[in-house]
XYZ file of N, CA and C in Angstrom:
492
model
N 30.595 21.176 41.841
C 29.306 21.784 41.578
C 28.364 20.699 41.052
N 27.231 20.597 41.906
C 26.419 18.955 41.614
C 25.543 19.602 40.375
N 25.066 20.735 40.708
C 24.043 21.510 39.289
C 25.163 21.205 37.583
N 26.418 21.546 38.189
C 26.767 21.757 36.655
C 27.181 20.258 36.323
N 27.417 19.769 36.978
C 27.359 18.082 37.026
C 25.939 17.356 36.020
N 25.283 17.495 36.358
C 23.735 16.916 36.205
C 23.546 17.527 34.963
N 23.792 18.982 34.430
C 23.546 19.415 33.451
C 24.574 18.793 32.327
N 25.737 18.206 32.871
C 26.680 17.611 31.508
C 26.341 16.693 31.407
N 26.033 15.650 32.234
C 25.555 14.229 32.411
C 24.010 14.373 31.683
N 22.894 14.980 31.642
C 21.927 15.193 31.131
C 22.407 15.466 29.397
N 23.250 16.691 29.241
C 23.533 17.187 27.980
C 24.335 15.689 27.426
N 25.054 14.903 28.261
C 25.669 14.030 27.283
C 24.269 12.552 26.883
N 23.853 12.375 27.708
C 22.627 11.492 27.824
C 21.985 12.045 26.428
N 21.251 13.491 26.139
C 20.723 13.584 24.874
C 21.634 13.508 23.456
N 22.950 13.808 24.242
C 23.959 13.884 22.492
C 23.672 12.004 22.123
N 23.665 10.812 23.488
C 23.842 9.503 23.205
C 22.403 9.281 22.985
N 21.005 9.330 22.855
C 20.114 9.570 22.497
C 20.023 10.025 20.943
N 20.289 11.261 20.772
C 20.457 11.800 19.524
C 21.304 10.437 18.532
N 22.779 10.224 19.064
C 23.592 9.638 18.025
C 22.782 8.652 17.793
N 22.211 7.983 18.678
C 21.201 6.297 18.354
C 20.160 6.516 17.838
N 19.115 7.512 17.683
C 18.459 7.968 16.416
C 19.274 8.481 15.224
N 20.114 8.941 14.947
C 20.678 8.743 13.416
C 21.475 7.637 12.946
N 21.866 6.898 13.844
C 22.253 5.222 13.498
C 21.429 4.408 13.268
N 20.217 4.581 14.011
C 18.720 3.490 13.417
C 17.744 4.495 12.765
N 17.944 5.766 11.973
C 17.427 6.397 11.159
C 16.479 5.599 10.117
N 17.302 4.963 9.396
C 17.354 3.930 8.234
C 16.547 3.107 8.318
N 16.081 2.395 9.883
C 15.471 0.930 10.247
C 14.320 1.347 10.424
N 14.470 3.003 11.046
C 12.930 3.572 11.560
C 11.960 4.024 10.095
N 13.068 4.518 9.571
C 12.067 5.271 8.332
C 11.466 4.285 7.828
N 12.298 2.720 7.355
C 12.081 1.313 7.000
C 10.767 0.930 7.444
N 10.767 0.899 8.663
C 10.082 0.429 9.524
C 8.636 1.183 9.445
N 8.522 2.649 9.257
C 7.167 3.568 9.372
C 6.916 3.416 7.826
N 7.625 3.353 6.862
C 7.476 3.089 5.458
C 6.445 1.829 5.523
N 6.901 1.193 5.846
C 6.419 -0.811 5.245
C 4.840 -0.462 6.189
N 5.220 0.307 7.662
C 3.671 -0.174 8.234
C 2.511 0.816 7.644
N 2.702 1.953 7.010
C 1.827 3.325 6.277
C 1.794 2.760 5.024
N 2.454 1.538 4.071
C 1.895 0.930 3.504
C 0.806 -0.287 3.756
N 1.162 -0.691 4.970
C 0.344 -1.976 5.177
C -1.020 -1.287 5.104
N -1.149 0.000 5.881
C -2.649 0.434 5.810
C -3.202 1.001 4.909
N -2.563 1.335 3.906
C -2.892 1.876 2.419
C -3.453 0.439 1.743
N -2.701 -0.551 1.859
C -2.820 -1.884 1.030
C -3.974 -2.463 1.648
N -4.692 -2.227 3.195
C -5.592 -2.740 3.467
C -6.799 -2.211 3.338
N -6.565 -0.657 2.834
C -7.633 -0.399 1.914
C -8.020 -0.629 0.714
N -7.148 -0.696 -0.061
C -6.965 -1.637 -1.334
C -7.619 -2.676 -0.956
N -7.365 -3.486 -0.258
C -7.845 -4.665 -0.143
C -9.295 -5.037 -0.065
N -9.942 -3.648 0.891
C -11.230 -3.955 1.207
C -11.937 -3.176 -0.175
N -11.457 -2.792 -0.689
C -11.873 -2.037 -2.083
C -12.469 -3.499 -3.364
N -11.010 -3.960 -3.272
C -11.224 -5.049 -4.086
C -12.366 -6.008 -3.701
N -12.670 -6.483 -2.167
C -13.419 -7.066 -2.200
C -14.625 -6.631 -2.022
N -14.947 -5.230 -2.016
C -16.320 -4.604 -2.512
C -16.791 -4.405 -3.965
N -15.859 -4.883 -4.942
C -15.704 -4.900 -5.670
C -16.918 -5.614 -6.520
N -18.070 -5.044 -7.555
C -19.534 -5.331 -7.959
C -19.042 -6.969 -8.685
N -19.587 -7.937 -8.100
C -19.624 -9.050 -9.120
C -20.654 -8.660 -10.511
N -20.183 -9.401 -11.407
C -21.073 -9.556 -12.630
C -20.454 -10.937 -12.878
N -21.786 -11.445 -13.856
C -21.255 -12.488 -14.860
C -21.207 -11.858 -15.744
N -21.954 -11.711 -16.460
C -22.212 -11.006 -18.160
C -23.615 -9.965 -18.328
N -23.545 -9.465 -16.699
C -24.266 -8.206 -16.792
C -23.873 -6.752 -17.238
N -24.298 -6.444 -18.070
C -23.963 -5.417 -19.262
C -24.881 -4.162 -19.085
N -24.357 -3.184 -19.777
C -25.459 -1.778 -19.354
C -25.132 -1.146 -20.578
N -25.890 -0.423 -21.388
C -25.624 0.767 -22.017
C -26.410 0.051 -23.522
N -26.633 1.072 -24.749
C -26.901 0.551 -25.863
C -26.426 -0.265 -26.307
N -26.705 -0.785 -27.348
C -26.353 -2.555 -27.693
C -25.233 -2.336 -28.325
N -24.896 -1.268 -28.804
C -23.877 -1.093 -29.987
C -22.560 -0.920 -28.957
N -22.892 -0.666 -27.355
C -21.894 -0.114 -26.479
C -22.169 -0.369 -25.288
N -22.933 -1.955 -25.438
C -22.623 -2.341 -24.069
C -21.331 -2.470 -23.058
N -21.116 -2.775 -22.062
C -20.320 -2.703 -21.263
C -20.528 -3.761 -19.620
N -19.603 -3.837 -19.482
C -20.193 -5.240 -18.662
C -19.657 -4.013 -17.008
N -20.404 -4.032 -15.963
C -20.836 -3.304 -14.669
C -19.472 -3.757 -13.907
N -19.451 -5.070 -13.178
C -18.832 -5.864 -12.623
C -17.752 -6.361 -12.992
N -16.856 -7.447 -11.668
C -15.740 -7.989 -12.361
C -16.285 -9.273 -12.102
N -15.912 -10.819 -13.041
C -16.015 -11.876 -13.145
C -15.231 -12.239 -11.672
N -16.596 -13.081 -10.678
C -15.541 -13.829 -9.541
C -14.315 -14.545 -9.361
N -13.466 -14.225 -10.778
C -12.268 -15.302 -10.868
C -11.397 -14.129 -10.960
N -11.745 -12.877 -11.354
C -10.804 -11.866 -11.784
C -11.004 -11.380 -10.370
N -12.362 -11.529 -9.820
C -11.924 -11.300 -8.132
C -11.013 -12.030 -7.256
N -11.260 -12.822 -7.450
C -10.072 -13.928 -6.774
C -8.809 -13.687 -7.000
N -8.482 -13.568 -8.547
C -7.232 -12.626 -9.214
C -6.589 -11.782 -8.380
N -7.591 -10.696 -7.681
C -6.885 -9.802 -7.721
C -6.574 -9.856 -6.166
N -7.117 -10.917 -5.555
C -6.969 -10.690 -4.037
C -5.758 -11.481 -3.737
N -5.696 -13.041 -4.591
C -4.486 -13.531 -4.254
C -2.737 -12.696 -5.225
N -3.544 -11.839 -5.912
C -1.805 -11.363 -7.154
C -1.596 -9.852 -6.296
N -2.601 -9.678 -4.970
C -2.126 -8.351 -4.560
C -1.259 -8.275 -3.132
N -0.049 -7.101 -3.230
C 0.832 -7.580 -2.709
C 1.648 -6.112 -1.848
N 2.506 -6.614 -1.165
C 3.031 -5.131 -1.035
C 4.849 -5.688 -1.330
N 5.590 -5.104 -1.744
C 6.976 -5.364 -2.030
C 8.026 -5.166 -0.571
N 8.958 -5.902 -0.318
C 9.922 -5.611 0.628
C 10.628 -4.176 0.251
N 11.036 -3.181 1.465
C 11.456 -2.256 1.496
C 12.922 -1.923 0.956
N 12.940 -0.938 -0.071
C 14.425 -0.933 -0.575
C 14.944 0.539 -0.473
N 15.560 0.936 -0.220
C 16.317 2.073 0.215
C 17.310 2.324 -1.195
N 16.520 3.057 -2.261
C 17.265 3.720 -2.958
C 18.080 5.168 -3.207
N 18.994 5.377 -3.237
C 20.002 6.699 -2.829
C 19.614 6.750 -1.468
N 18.481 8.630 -1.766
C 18.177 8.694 -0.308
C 16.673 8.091 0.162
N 16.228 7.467 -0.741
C 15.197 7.379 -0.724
C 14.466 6.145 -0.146
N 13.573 5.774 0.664
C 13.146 4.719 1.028
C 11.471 4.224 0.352
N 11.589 3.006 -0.311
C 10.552 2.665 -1.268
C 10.088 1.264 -1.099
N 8.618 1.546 -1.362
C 7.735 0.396 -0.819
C 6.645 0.428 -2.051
N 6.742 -0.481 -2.557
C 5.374 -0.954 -3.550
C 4.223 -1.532 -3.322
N 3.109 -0.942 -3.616
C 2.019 -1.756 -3.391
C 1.621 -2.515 -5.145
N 1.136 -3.490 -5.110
C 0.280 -3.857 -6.330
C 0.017 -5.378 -6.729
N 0.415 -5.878 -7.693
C -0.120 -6.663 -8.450
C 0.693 -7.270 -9.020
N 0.885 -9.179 -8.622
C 1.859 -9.355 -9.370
C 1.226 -10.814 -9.416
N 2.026 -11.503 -10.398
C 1.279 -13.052 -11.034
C 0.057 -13.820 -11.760
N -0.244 -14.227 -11.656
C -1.108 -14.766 -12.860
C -2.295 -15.167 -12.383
N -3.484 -15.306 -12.922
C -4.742 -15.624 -12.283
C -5.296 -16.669 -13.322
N -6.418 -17.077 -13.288
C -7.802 -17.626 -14.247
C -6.935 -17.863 -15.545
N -6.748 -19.438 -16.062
C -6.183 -19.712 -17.334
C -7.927 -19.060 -18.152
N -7.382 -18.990 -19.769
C -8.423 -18.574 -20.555
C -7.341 -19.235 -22.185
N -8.451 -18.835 -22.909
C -8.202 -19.671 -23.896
C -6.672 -18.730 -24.686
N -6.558 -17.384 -24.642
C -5.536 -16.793 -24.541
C -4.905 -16.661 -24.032
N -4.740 -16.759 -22.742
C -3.930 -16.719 -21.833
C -3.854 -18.493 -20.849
N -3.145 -19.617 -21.745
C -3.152 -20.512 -21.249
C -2.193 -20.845 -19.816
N -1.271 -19.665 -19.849
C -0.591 -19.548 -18.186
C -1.141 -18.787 -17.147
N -2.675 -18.138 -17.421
C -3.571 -17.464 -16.505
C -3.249 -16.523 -17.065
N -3.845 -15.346 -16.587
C -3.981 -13.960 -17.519
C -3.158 -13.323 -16.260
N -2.006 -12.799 -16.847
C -1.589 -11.444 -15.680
C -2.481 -10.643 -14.334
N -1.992 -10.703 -14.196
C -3.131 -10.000 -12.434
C -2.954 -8.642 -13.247
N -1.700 -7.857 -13.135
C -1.698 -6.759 -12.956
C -2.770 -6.332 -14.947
N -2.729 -7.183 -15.492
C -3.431 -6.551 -16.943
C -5.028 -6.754 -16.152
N -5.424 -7.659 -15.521
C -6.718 -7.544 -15.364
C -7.087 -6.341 -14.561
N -6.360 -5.929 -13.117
C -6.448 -4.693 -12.594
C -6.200 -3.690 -13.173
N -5.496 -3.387 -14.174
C -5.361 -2.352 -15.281
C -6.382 -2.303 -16.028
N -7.524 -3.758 -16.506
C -8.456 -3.311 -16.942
C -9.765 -2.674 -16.487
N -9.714 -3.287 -15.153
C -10.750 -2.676 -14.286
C -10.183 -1.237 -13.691
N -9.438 -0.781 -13.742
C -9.610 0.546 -13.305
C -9.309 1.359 -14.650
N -8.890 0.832 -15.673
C -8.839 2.124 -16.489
C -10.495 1.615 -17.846
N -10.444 0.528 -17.663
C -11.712 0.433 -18.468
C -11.806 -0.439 -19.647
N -12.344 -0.848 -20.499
C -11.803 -1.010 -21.629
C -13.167 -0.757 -22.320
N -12.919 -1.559 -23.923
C -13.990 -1.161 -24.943
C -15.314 -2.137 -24.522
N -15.516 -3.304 -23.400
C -16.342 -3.892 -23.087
C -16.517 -3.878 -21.576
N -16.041 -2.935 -21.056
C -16.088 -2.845 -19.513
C -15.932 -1.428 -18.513
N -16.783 -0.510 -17.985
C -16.463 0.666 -17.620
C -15.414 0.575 -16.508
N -15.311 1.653 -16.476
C -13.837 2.255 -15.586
C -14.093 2.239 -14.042
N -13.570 0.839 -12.965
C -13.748 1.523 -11.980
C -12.539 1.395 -11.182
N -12.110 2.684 -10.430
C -10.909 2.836 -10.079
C -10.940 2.699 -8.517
N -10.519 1.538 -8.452
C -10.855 1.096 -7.302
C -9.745 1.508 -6.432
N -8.139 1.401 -6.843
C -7.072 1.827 -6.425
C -7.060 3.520 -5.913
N -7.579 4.088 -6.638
C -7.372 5.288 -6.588
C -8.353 5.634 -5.272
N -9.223 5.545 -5.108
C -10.584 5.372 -3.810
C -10.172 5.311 -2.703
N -9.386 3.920 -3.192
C -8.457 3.366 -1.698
C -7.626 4.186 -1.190
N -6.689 4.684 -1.774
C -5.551 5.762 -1.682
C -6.084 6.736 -1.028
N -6.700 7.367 -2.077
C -7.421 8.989 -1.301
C -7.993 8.709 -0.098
N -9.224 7.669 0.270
C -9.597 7.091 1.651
C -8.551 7.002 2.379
N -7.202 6.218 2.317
C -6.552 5.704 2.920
C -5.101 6.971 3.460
N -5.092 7.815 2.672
C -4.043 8.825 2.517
C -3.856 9.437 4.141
N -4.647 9.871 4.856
C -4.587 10.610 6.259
C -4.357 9.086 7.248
N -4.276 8.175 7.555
C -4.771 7.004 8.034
C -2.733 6.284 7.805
N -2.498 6.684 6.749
C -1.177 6.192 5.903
C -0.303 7.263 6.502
N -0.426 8.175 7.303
C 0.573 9.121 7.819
C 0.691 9.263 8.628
N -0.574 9.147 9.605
C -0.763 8.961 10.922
C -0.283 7.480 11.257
N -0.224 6.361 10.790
C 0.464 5.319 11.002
C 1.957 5.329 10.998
N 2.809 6.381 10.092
C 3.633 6.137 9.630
C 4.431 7.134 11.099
N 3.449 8.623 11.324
C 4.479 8.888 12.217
C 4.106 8.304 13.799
N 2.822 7.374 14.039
C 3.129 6.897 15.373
C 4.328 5.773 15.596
N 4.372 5.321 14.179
C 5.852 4.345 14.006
C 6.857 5.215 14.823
N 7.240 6.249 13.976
C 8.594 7.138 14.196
C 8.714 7.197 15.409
N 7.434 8.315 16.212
C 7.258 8.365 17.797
C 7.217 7.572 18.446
N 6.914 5.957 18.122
C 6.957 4.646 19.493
C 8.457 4.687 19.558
N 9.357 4.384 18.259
C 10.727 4.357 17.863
C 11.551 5.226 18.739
N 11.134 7.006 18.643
C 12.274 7.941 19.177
C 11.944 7.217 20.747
N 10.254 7.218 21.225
C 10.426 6.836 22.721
C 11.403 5.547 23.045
N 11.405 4.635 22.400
C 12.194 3.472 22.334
C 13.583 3.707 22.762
N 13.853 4.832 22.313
C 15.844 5.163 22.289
C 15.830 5.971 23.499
N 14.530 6.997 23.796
C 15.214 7.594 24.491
C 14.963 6.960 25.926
N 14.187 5.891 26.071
C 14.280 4.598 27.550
C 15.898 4.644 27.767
């Protein structure tokens, strides 16, 4: 019987299909993880460099000024200390970091450069001489629909991949 033929040969074709998507499960999720970060991080990125220069332009009463901008060195800071982390697969979980790491602009306190990630912590949460701008957070929410749709055309190039 050539019909019931074609139908086992077909049915076994999707079981060997199937098994090779849950053997490269791991590489794919890996794989749609790292690239739905790359496009999250490249909003970040363009965030930072929209980011208001100031020198020592200040706003508000004298008793509570506040400086607008970030200093072009804390810009520079933050473009070369920003980063995305290699992919690590904890339990079940697959994890990818975006942020901030190493040192920027020596200062008279900070004679090994000032931390990246304390200066981006100060610009988005604020401090007592500088308002709050959350530049991370902008990026994200912008970037959030853009970060999923990347992540599952990954998956879908992938399943087409196996099932060639």
């Amino acid at each position: 019987n050539i019909m019931g033929k074609m139908e086992i040969e077909a049915a076994e074709e999707f079981v060997s299909v199937l098994d090779r998507l849950v053997k490269n499960s791991d590489g794919i999720a890996k794989k749609a993880v790292y690239k739905g970060a790359g496009t999250a991080a490249d909003e970040i990125k363009k965030e930072i460099e929209s980011l208001p220069a100031s020198g020592i332009a200040i706003q508000g009463k004298k008793d509570k000024r506040k400086k607008v901008g970030v200093l072009p060195e804390e810009k520079d800071d933050l473009i070369k200390g920003f980063g995305i982390s290699p992919v690590q697969k904890i339990a079940d979980s697959i994890d990818v970091k975006i942020g901030f790491d190493g040192y920027g602009h020596k200062t008279r306190n900070y004679p090994g450069g000032v931390p990246v990630v304390l200066t981006a912590r100060a610009i988005i949460s604020g401090t007592s001489f500088r308002h709050k701008n959350d530049f991370v957070r902008r990026a994200v929410s912008r970037a959030k629909e853009k970060t999923v749709e990347t992540m599952n055309n990954v998956i879908e190039e992938e399943i087409k991949k196996e099932m060639e």
